């Protein structure tokens, strides 16, 4: 079925770049470079994208050359083997993520930071390099060598960036978990990779409250037998375990004099391990390489986010979300990165906008839920902060609805470039993103990213245009996983991405690629609403329901019991003092009937206390669906990997009542 938005072919753009803005962009500079250095000229972005995916070796070599990536050894073919999985990139190259960072070192700030527990501050490039050198020397003294794992239990603070760069400079493999995660969730992740060293805090501040994590930290130190050393970041005391690891203080490590030594590494040497959401079973430990992340993030941030030296880049994130890694990637471009540690809505939803002002941010991004919360809270960003330096506003994590685009132009700035992106932890980048030379249409991402051969597939594996299909990628990207840690035969990697369409990456989202080359994400394909043979992602329904002023949040679950007609439950979180009466329920049903179809009107509408979300803010549609189909709670959701696990008890009780009244086969 074709799904159309209000801003399809007949609707005009809500933003068009000025000639000056477009000509001064990194995308325009890249096009000029291709013409001058390669003799390649493209009159449309579609033609440039087509070349990038049909000639991937030439394209990725051009990225390497345009961004002047350095190698300590001669480099062979950019793409020596295009198998997927198993592609082989830049044979012979020897490089290091940290090397690409510190080639930009200058007199200005490398990091600006603030948080609920920290006043505004900054680190110069010289200070960053000095501290990275000191921590790297300390790690070497601890016996850390290339390939060893260095883990962290740290919030979004400068020490996390410093420790990461120190580990990377040696060739150690980095992995970080956010301190809001419980011991079980952290151990489920870190036990798989057996770290030698752990950097950790004993507490953090969030939402106006101090959260003591000393007990969790003790569990981690006891539960990770591979640890030989741990480093206490911040103040306070933690009762040491009876046996090693040996304890160290951050201040003792970071202030020692040392020269920065950076190890040249093979292109596919592991850089970090990141994890799938972990709502069921053990999280997938996804390994990305130095070279793949360097070239992919240079392309994403340089060309699709227009980021360069002199910019200040802030993407609001916890340290446990892949956008933390992407934000650190701003250093690869010589940009200043701006870190904020704390709740986006504390003490009010104007706080992040004020931080954007205070830090001089030029490129700002956040999860789509943040912008929706600002709209609901009645925030007027331009009234609470000076946003005149802001040139790009990004969004990801879930679809940004059309009304949010309009709100941004009305309440932030009328000439602001809105740049939603969509990708994933799995390859640490984006399939769809922005182009500072193209117009913006409300509700739609501007383009398929260069080098990303993505399509919308029907069930038979045929590409669709202007129809909703499975989001797939039919050619490799340099930042796709090298492997999953411990997956010796590659079976888990294959089952995760390649078991539906052989040799094709299936991402797990519904997408529609528009005739003008943009894209609209419709939610997870495994949480699809399928009513009377008409399939639809969940984002369209959320947009309609959450447009009602009484509704703060919502979750929809579509069930099929043994082949019977589906049963659809819509959970709504309402403003305090609002009742779910017949009038409100009727308005919601009418909005869905008129905006989608009569088929998609829910069977029941239920008031819920909260919408369960992962730590990265994603609605947990699939676990609640499984719970309502009769699976036990412990099999479908890991509370330690959730932002609000306390609400699970309510859903378990609701699921039990639902199962008791469901039709029997």
XYZ file of C-alpha atoms in Angstrom:
665
model
C 0.000 0.000 0.000
C 1.214 3.502 -0.737
C 1.576 5.692 2.347
C 1.593 9.413 1.622
C 2.256 12.387 3.837
C 0.849 15.863 3.605
C 4.085 16.982 1.989
C 4.288 14.668 -1.021
C 4.888 15.724 -4.608
C 2.299 18.501 -4.615
C 3.565 20.310 -1.499
C 6.399 22.781 -1.617
C 9.471 22.956 0.607
C 9.388 24.688 3.966
C 13.055 25.729 3.665
C 15.328 26.355 0.711
C 19.021 27.180 1.095
C 20.158 30.568 -0.062
C 22.667 30.574 -2.907
C 25.315 31.819 -0.495
C 24.591 29.117 2.116
C 24.664 26.346 -0.492
C 27.834 27.570 -2.215
C 29.703 27.858 1.090
C 28.804 24.316 2.200
C 31.124 21.337 2.468
C 28.933 19.483 -0.035
C 29.544 22.235 -2.596
C 33.285 22.147 -1.842
C 33.276 18.380 -2.412
C 31.477 18.789 -5.754
C 34.047 21.384 -6.847
C 36.848 19.066 -5.729
C 35.403 16.164 -7.750
C 35.265 18.374 -10.834
C 38.794 19.715 -10.416
C 40.578 16.575 -9.218
C 38.546 13.776 -10.804
C 36.905 15.426 -13.795
C 33.500 14.381 -12.424
C 30.585 16.805 -12.701
C 27.079 16.239 -11.335
C 24.192 18.596 -11.939
C 21.882 16.955 -9.377
C 22.365 15.272 -6.025
C 20.571 12.182 -7.330
C 23.308 11.752 -9.959
C 26.030 12.174 -7.335
C 24.359 9.630 -5.050
C 23.913 7.192 -7.931
C 27.628 7.410 -8.786
C 28.559 6.939 -5.107
C 26.688 3.635 -4.867
C 27.438 2.306 -8.357
C 31.173 3.074 -8.120
C 31.792 2.531 -4.398
C 35.552 2.056 -4.728
C 35.966 5.384 -6.516
C 33.582 7.115 -4.131
C 35.227 5.975 -0.894
C 38.669 6.713 -2.312
C 37.422 10.241 -2.987
C 36.278 10.545 0.648
C 39.710 9.401 1.827
C 41.428 11.942 -0.418
C 39.018 14.871 0.074
C 39.332 14.665 3.858
C 43.066 13.938 3.585
C 43.074 10.788 5.723
C 46.660 9.856 6.565
C 48.131 6.356 6.473
C 51.491 5.222 7.839
C 51.796 2.653 5.022
C 50.917 2.477 1.310
C 47.200 1.985 0.680
C 45.781 -0.456 -1.858
C 42.304 -0.593 -3.368
C 39.586 1.320 -1.511
C 37.228 -1.655 -1.889
C 39.107 -4.858 -2.610
C 36.157 -7.178 -1.913
C 32.518 -6.013 -1.952
C 30.990 -9.065 -0.282
C 28.436 -8.360 2.424
C 29.214 -9.337 5.090
C 32.978 -9.582 4.662
C 33.825 -6.503 2.569
C 37.521 -5.591 2.541
C 38.428 -1.898 2.607
C 41.643 0.065 2.022
C 44.116 -2.816 1.949
C 47.389 -2.021 3.663
C 46.227 1.187 5.332
C 47.561 1.914 8.813
C 45.850 4.690 10.735
C 44.329 5.562 14.094
C 41.152 7.398 15.073
C 43.110 9.495 17.588
C 45.615 10.464 14.916
C 42.819 11.909 12.769
C 41.564 13.847 15.805
C 44.827 15.439 16.875
C 45.908 16.532 13.425
C 43.379 19.352 14.003
C 44.804 20.477 17.340
C 44.842 24.259 17.546
C 44.578 27.160 19.935
C 40.786 27.103 20.380
C 38.638 24.857 22.564
C 38.290 21.173 21.751
C 35.523 20.542 24.303
C 32.990 22.791 25.992
C 30.892 21.234 28.723
C 28.297 21.814 31.395
C 25.843 19.778 33.389
C 23.569 19.666 36.377
C 26.568 18.875 38.552
C 29.169 20.957 36.694
C 29.432 24.652 35.836
C 30.357 25.573 32.253
C 33.960 24.857 31.338
C 36.181 24.051 28.407
C 39.327 22.171 27.408
C 41.694 23.539 24.798
C 43.125 21.235 22.186
C 46.457 21.407 24.014
C 44.823 20.431 27.316
C 42.930 17.584 25.655
C 46.102 16.239 24.042
C 48.041 16.526 27.297
C 45.425 14.608 29.295
C 44.980 11.944 26.609
C 48.748 11.425 26.560
C 48.826 11.110 30.349
C 45.968 8.603 30.545
C 47.372 6.580 27.636
C 50.745 6.364 29.401
C 48.989 5.186 32.558
C 47.104 2.526 30.601
C 50.356 1.286 29.131
C 51.800 1.064 32.659
C 48.776 -1.096 33.540
C 49.792 -3.464 30.771
C 47.164 -2.429 28.220
C 48.148 -3.433 24.698
C 46.467 -3.266 21.275
C 43.355 -5.448 21.313
C 42.839 -5.306 25.089
C 39.447 -3.987 26.173
C 39.067 -0.775 28.161
C 35.559 -0.179 29.499
C 33.827 2.721 31.179
C 30.839 3.390 33.432
C 30.751 7.126 32.852
C 28.265 9.887 32.042
C 28.589 12.384 29.184
C 31.590 14.236 30.629
C 35.021 15.201 29.241
C 36.719 12.367 31.151
C 34.800 9.849 29.007
C 36.121 11.440 25.802
C 39.662 11.591 27.191
C 39.630 7.939 28.293
C 38.225 6.863 24.922
C 40.894 8.725 22.943
C 43.609 7.367 25.243
C 42.433 3.798 24.679
C 42.130 4.376 20.928
C 45.638 5.836 20.703
C 47.051 2.557 22.048
C 44.808 0.333 19.930
C 42.780 -0.861 22.913
C 39.090 -1.572 22.283
C 36.719 0.873 24.013
C 33.248 0.222 25.419
C 31.139 2.568 27.550
C 27.931 2.098 29.533
C 25.948 5.000 30.959
C 25.682 5.163 34.776
C 21.896 5.163 34.690
C 22.185 1.502 33.650
C 21.878 -1.104 36.386
C 24.449 -3.730 37.258
C 22.717 -6.530 35.352
C 22.568 -4.530 32.112
C 26.209 -3.465 32.390
C 27.435 -6.938 33.260
C 25.413 -8.438 30.401
C 27.439 -6.207 28.101
C 30.908 -6.069 29.590
C 31.240 -9.705 30.595
C 31.062 -10.585 26.918
C 34.174 -8.555 26.084
C 36.243 -9.171 29.283
C 37.746 -5.722 29.889
C 41.139 -5.312 31.524
C 40.505 -1.771 32.823
C 37.325 0.034 33.967
C 36.854 3.797 34.326
C 33.867 4.499 36.574
C 31.939 7.038 38.637
C 30.263 6.312 41.938
C 27.291 8.543 41.193
C 25.790 11.142 38.902
C 23.237 13.946 38.971
C 20.093 13.850 36.835
C 16.734 15.590 37.047
C 17.779 17.624 40.074
C 18.712 14.552 42.125
C 21.978 12.887 43.039
C 22.043 9.186 42.155
C 24.427 7.052 44.191
C 25.940 4.231 42.103
C 28.481 3.044 44.643
C 26.616 -0.215 45.177
C 26.350 -0.866 41.443
C 30.035 -0.097 40.995
C 30.943 -2.631 43.664
C 28.848 -5.230 41.836
C 30.704 -4.433 38.622
C 34.106 -4.774 40.258
C 33.087 -8.141 41.727
C 31.298 -9.322 38.594
C 34.059 -8.671 36.049
C 36.834 -11.171 36.851
C 38.849 -10.012 33.832
C 39.477 -6.589 35.433
C 43.031 -5.913 36.559
C 42.638 -2.180 37.224
C 39.884 0.333 37.761
C 40.005 4.124 37.753
C 37.767 6.214 39.998
C 36.488 9.319 38.197
C 35.089 12.058 40.447
C 34.943 12.357 44.207
C 33.673 10.069 46.937
C 34.673 6.654 48.190
C 33.741 3.161 47.080
C 34.453 0.165 49.285
C 37.150 -1.762 47.397
C 36.607 -5.442 46.623
C 38.542 -8.001 48.639
C 40.718 -8.932 45.651
C 42.057 -7.067 42.610
C 41.456 -5.003 40.504
C 43.910 -2.367 41.630
C 42.359 1.049 42.227
C 43.557 4.365 40.781
C 42.338 7.974 40.912
C 41.656 9.935 37.738
C 43.524 13.007 38.984
C 46.666 10.939 39.577
C 46.542 9.570 36.023
C 45.489 12.594 34.019
C 48.016 15.117 35.303
C 51.246 13.162 34.860
C 53.576 14.491 32.151
C 53.759 12.293 29.053
C 54.158 12.557 25.307
C 51.281 11.395 23.139
C 52.162 8.182 21.290
C 49.656 6.977 18.710
C 49.862 3.451 17.328
C 49.243 3.079 13.561
C 46.745 0.235 13.154
C 45.230 -1.780 10.298
C 42.089 -0.257 8.777
C 39.846 -2.894 10.392
C 41.475 -2.905 13.831
C 38.641 -2.797 16.415
C 37.923 0.694 17.764
C 34.952 0.127 20.051
C 32.180 -2.270 20.990
C 28.643 -0.887 21.065
C 25.474 -2.785 21.851
C 21.986 -3.362 20.563
C 19.173 -2.084 22.758
C 19.225 -5.220 24.887
C 15.489 -5.347 25.589
C 15.550 -9.136 25.174
C 18.360 -11.604 25.735
C 22.013 -10.652 25.811
C 22.758 -7.470 23.848
C 24.631 -7.855 20.575
C 28.242 -6.661 21.065
C 28.876 -4.871 17.758
C 32.502 -4.253 16.782
C 33.443 -1.307 14.553
C 36.901 -0.557 13.200
C 39.149 2.505 13.288
C 39.214 3.047 9.544
C 35.534 2.419 8.894
C 34.415 4.850 11.593
C 36.905 7.529 10.515
C 35.828 7.623 6.863
C 32.113 7.159 7.611
C 31.996 9.908 10.236
C 34.021 12.283 8.082
C 31.433 11.765 5.347
C 28.388 11.971 7.624
C 29.496 14.954 9.676
C 31.421 16.777 6.972
C 29.144 16.389 3.958
C 25.712 15.652 5.440
C 25.949 17.870 8.558
C 28.223 20.567 7.072
C 30.524 20.365 10.097
C 34.048 21.795 9.958
C 36.771 23.433 12.047
C 35.360 26.462 13.840
C 31.938 24.899 14.385
C 30.628 23.984 17.835
C 28.771 20.656 17.738
C 26.324 19.462 20.381
C 24.130 16.390 20.050
C 22.246 15.810 23.282
C 22.903 12.216 24.276
C 23.735 9.902 27.107
C 27.066 8.111 26.897
C 25.187 4.858 26.235
C 23.612 5.996 22.944
C 25.427 5.760 19.610
C 24.946 9.506 19.173
C 27.570 9.972 21.905
C 30.056 8.280 19.567
C 28.865 10.410 16.655
C 29.192 13.595 18.706
C 32.785 12.720 19.640
C 33.316 12.313 15.885
C 33.037 16.081 15.595
C 36.680 16.143 16.750
C 37.615 14.342 13.517
C 36.548 17.508 11.691
C 38.413 19.840 14.016
C 35.125 21.102 15.474
C 34.571 21.916 19.138
C 32.244 19.390 20.744
C 29.841 20.623 23.438
C 28.827 18.070 26.091
C 25.821 18.435 28.380
C 25.394 15.994 31.257
C 21.925 15.987 32.761
C 18.214 15.882 32.044
C 17.016 17.760 28.973
C 13.936 18.943 30.858
C 15.539 20.028 34.131
C 14.721 22.492 35.538
C 12.646 23.133 32.409
C 12.742 22.350 28.693
C 14.505 25.613 27.999
C 17.722 24.319 29.601
C 19.265 22.748 26.504
C 18.433 25.791 24.406
C 20.212 27.966 26.965
C 23.213 25.611 26.811
C 23.242 25.975 23.014
C 23.490 29.724 23.584
C 26.085 29.524 26.389
C 28.362 27.151 24.444
C 28.056 29.028 21.141
C 26.687 25.938 19.406
C 26.412 26.116 15.607
C 25.173 22.547 14.997
C 22.686 21.072 17.487
C 20.891 17.733 17.490
C 18.701 15.693 19.813
C 16.216 12.846 19.776
C 12.905 13.658 18.132
C 11.210 13.099 21.506
C 13.033 16.153 22.897
C 11.495 18.457 20.312
C 8.056 16.908 20.883
C 8.463 17.525 24.629
C 9.411 21.154 23.998
C 6.297 21.591 21.880
C 4.094 20.026 24.565
C 5.685 22.175 27.255
C 5.035 25.357 25.304
C 8.738 26.276 25.144
C 9.696 29.192 22.886
C 13.440 28.608 22.342
C 14.117 31.926 20.629
C 12.617 33.696 23.636
C 14.837 31.956 26.203
C 18.164 31.871 24.329
C 20.163 33.625 21.619
C 20.182 31.067 18.796
C 21.579 33.338 16.092
C 24.768 31.260 15.717
C 22.841 28.034 15.140
C 23.116 26.919 11.496
C 21.899 23.289 11.621
C 19.359 21.496 13.787
C 19.382 17.696 13.661
C 17.050 15.019 14.943
C 17.111 11.241 15.198
C 15.977 8.318 17.363
C 12.419 8.323 16.011
C 10.591 10.090 13.167
C 10.307 13.869 13.465
C 6.662 14.699 12.649
C 5.800 17.464 10.145
C 4.383 19.750 12.815
C 7.754 19.669 14.610
C 9.450 21.072 11.491
C 6.933 23.901 11.456
C 7.369 24.503 15.196
C 11.160 24.715 14.793
C 10.921 27.313 12.036
C 8.352 29.278 14.028
C 9.878 29.069 17.508
C 13.620 28.590 16.903
C 14.462 30.478 13.718
C 12.697 30.882 10.390
C 15.840 30.383 8.271
C 17.233 27.355 10.116
C 18.339 24.232 8.225
C 16.474 21.244 9.733
C 18.438 18.020 9.257
C 16.826 14.810 10.596
C 18.906 11.676 10.097
C 18.088 7.966 10.382
C 20.510 5.111 10.832
C 21.500 2.999 13.765
C 23.893 1.690 16.358
C 24.536 -1.287 14.104
C 26.758 0.711 11.724
C 27.213 3.853 13.854
C 26.011 6.202 11.162
C 23.036 7.218 9.019
C 21.368 5.841 5.910
C 19.355 9.024 5.381
C 20.453 12.527 6.176
C 20.749 16.109 5.119
C 22.169 18.132 2.276
C 22.766 21.846 2.766
C 22.235 22.368 -0.975
C 18.728 20.850 -1.106
C 15.323 22.095 0.064
C 13.630 20.657 3.160
C 10.098 19.226 3.057
C 8.207 18.833 6.327
C 8.143 15.263 7.635
C 10.836 14.083 5.236
C 14.566 13.501 5.433
C 16.306 15.188 2.542
C 18.248 12.382 0.865
C 19.902 9.007 0.921
C 23.428 9.480 2.271
C 26.315 9.182 -0.146
C 27.660 5.655 -0.413
C 24.543 4.185 1.230
C 22.775 2.008 -1.349
C 19.495 1.868 0.520
C 16.107 0.878 -0.863
C 12.569 0.110 0.273
C 11.928 -3.572 -0.561
C 8.628 -5.351 -0.945
C 8.208 -8.939 0.282
C 9.704 -10.285 -2.947
C 12.825 -8.130 -2.629
C 11.849 -5.606 -5.313
C 12.665 -1.902 -4.777
C 9.750 0.477 -4.288
C 9.411 4.206 -4.853
C 6.764 6.186 -2.978
C 5.580 3.011 -1.253
C 6.343 1.701 2.210
C 8.766 -1.199 2.291
C 11.524 -2.817 4.307
C 14.593 -0.613 4.700
C 17.521 -2.511 3.215
C 21.075 -1.728 2.180
C 22.278 -3.678 -0.855
C 25.979 -2.743 -0.771
C 28.523 -2.592 2.064
C 29.492 0.479 4.075
C 32.929 0.812 5.727
C 31.405 1.155 9.202
C 29.263 -1.962 9.090
C 30.193 -4.370 11.899
C 33.507 -6.141 11.565
C 31.838 -8.890 13.602
C 29.879 -9.454 16.791
C 32.200 -10.132 19.715
C 32.364 -13.855 20.396
C 30.435 -14.748 17.224
C 33.214 -16.973 15.922
C 31.301 -18.507 13.019
C 29.455 -15.315 12.061
C 26.078 -17.003 12.533
C 24.663 -14.387 14.904
C 25.744 -11.557 12.596
C 24.070 -13.284 9.642
C 20.861 -13.925 11.581
C 20.777 -10.313 12.778
C 21.015 -8.616 9.378
C 21.152 -10.999 6.407
C 18.685 -13.830 7.003
C 15.663 -12.276 5.223
C 17.268 -11.138 1.953
C 20.497 -13.112 1.261
C 23.465 -10.811 0.804
C 21.352 -7.746 1.670
C 21.345 -5.852 4.971
C 17.827 -5.718 6.446
C 17.665 -2.894 8.952
C 14.268 -3.542 10.579
C 12.480 -0.284 9.721
C 9.625 0.603 7.384
C 10.631 3.371 4.992
C 9.195 5.208 2.009
C 11.625 6.740 -0.460
C 9.931 9.624 -2.209
C 10.111 10.468 -5.884
C 12.263 13.489 -5.137
C 14.811 11.299 -3.328
C 13.847 12.007 0.287
C 12.691 9.473 2.822
C 10.101 8.972 5.542
C 10.567 6.389 8.317
C 7.381 4.685 9.564
C 8.721 2.854 12.595
C 10.105 -0.596 13.252
C 9.021 -3.234 10.762
C 8.689 -5.823 13.511
C 6.207 -3.582 15.347
C 4.043 -3.057 12.295
C 0.316 -2.490 12.382
C -1.207 -4.913 9.881
C -4.960 -4.402 9.717
C -7.053 -6.025 7.009
C -3.940 -6.628 4.932
C -2.890 -2.963 5.085
C 0.461 -2.601 6.794
C 1.641 0.597 8.385
C 4.397 1.735 10.696
C 3.481 3.203 14.046
C 4.823 6.744 13.628
C 1.846 7.989 11.609
C -0.541 6.943 14.353
C 1.610 8.516 17.080
C 1.666 11.770 15.196
C -2.123 11.945 15.109
C -2.697 10.821 18.685
C 0.001 12.992 20.259
C -1.256 16.059 18.411
C -4.166 16.080 20.869
C -3.226 18.518 23.674
C -4.331 16.118 26.432
C -1.971 13.336 25.249
C 1.628 13.448 26.448
C 2.764 10.111 25.008
C 1.369 6.959 23.420
C 2.149 3.366 22.510
C 0.276 1.118 20.109
C 0.368 -2.675 19.976
C -1.267 -4.730 17.224
C -1.867 -8.380 18.120
C -2.858 -11.449 16.176
C -4.046 -14.403 18.245
C -3.706 -17.671 16.344
C -4.725 -16.150 13.037
C -7.812 -14.359 14.329
C -8.545 -10.766 13.396
C -6.009 -8.445 14.983
C -6.622 -6.724 18.273
C -5.086 -3.279 18.595
C -4.531 -1.559 21.933
C -3.627 2.109 22.104
C -2.034 3.162 25.382
C -2.107 6.890 26.123
C -0.350 8.934 28.791
C -2.482 11.968 29.658
C -1.807 15.286 31.290
C -2.427 15.394 35.030
C -6.083 15.955 35.820
C -7.315 14.838 32.368
C -9.743 11.898 32.259
C -9.961 9.379 29.440
C -13.653 9.912 28.926
C -15.864 9.066 25.969
C -15.342 12.501 24.422
C -11.549 12.265 24.381
C -11.581 8.631 23.239
C -14.002 9.582 20.482
C -11.730 12.420 19.312
C -8.758 10.088 19.189
C -10.665 7.492 17.180
C -11.941 10.134 14.786
C -8.453 11.557 14.288
C -7.137 8.095 13.408
C -10.123 7.318 11.174
C -9.725 10.568 9.243
C -5.925 10.696 9.205
C -5.171 7.030 8.478
C -8.183 4.865 7.736
C -11.134 3.238 9.524
C -9.096 0.013 9.575
C -6.544 1.553 11.909
C -8.926 2.677 14.637
C -7.797 0.806 17.783
C -9.899 -1.903 19.351
C -9.410 -0.274 22.731
C -7.841 2.871 24.165
C -6.289 2.495 27.606
C -4.804 5.076 29.933
C -1.280 4.105 31.015
C 1.033 5.685 33.592
C 4.032 5.839 31.234
C 5.282 4.530 27.896
C 8.124 2.045 28.492
C 11.320 3.200 26.787
C 14.835 1.910 26.299
C 17.771 3.886 27.636
C 18.114 5.504 24.207
C 14.495 6.675 24.348
C 12.868 4.218 21.934
C 9.310 3.094 22.639
C 9.258 -0.581 23.565
C 6.510 -1.699 21.213
C 7.796 -5.221 20.529
C 8.404 -6.261 24.169
C 4.918 -5.098 25.194
C 3.464 -6.895 22.186
C 5.211 -10.111 23.249
C 4.040 -9.617 26.829
C 0.433 -9.306 25.660
C 0.841 -12.440 23.557
C 1.653 -14.398 26.701
C 5.433 -14.377 27.018
C 6.796 -13.872 30.550
C 8.105 -10.438 31.461
C 11.641 -11.674 32.146
C 11.822 -13.092 28.607
C 10.804 -9.905 26.819
C 12.367 -6.998 28.728
C 15.566 -6.312 30.622
C 14.706 -3.686 33.263
C 18.329 -2.599 33.602
C 18.340 -1.606 29.920
C 15.295 0.634 30.346
C 14.848 4.290 31.182
C 11.690 3.647 33.259
C 11.541 -0.009 34.247
C 9.202 0.791 37.149
C 6.257 0.963 34.720
C 6.664 -2.684 33.636
C 4.641 -3.986 36.573
C 1.601 -2.085 35.318
C 1.959 -3.574 31.817
C 2.418 -7.075 33.220
C -0.838 -6.775 35.134
C -2.595 -5.354 32.093
C -1.272 -8.179 29.894
C -2.550 -10.764 32.378
C -6.034 -9.231 32.269
C -5.888 -9.088 28.469
C -4.897 -12.757 28.177
C -7.736 -13.759 30.510
C -10.336 -12.149 28.238
C -8.877 -12.873 24.793
C -10.794 -15.137 22.394
C -9.824 -18.784 22.610
C -8.874 -20.762 19.502
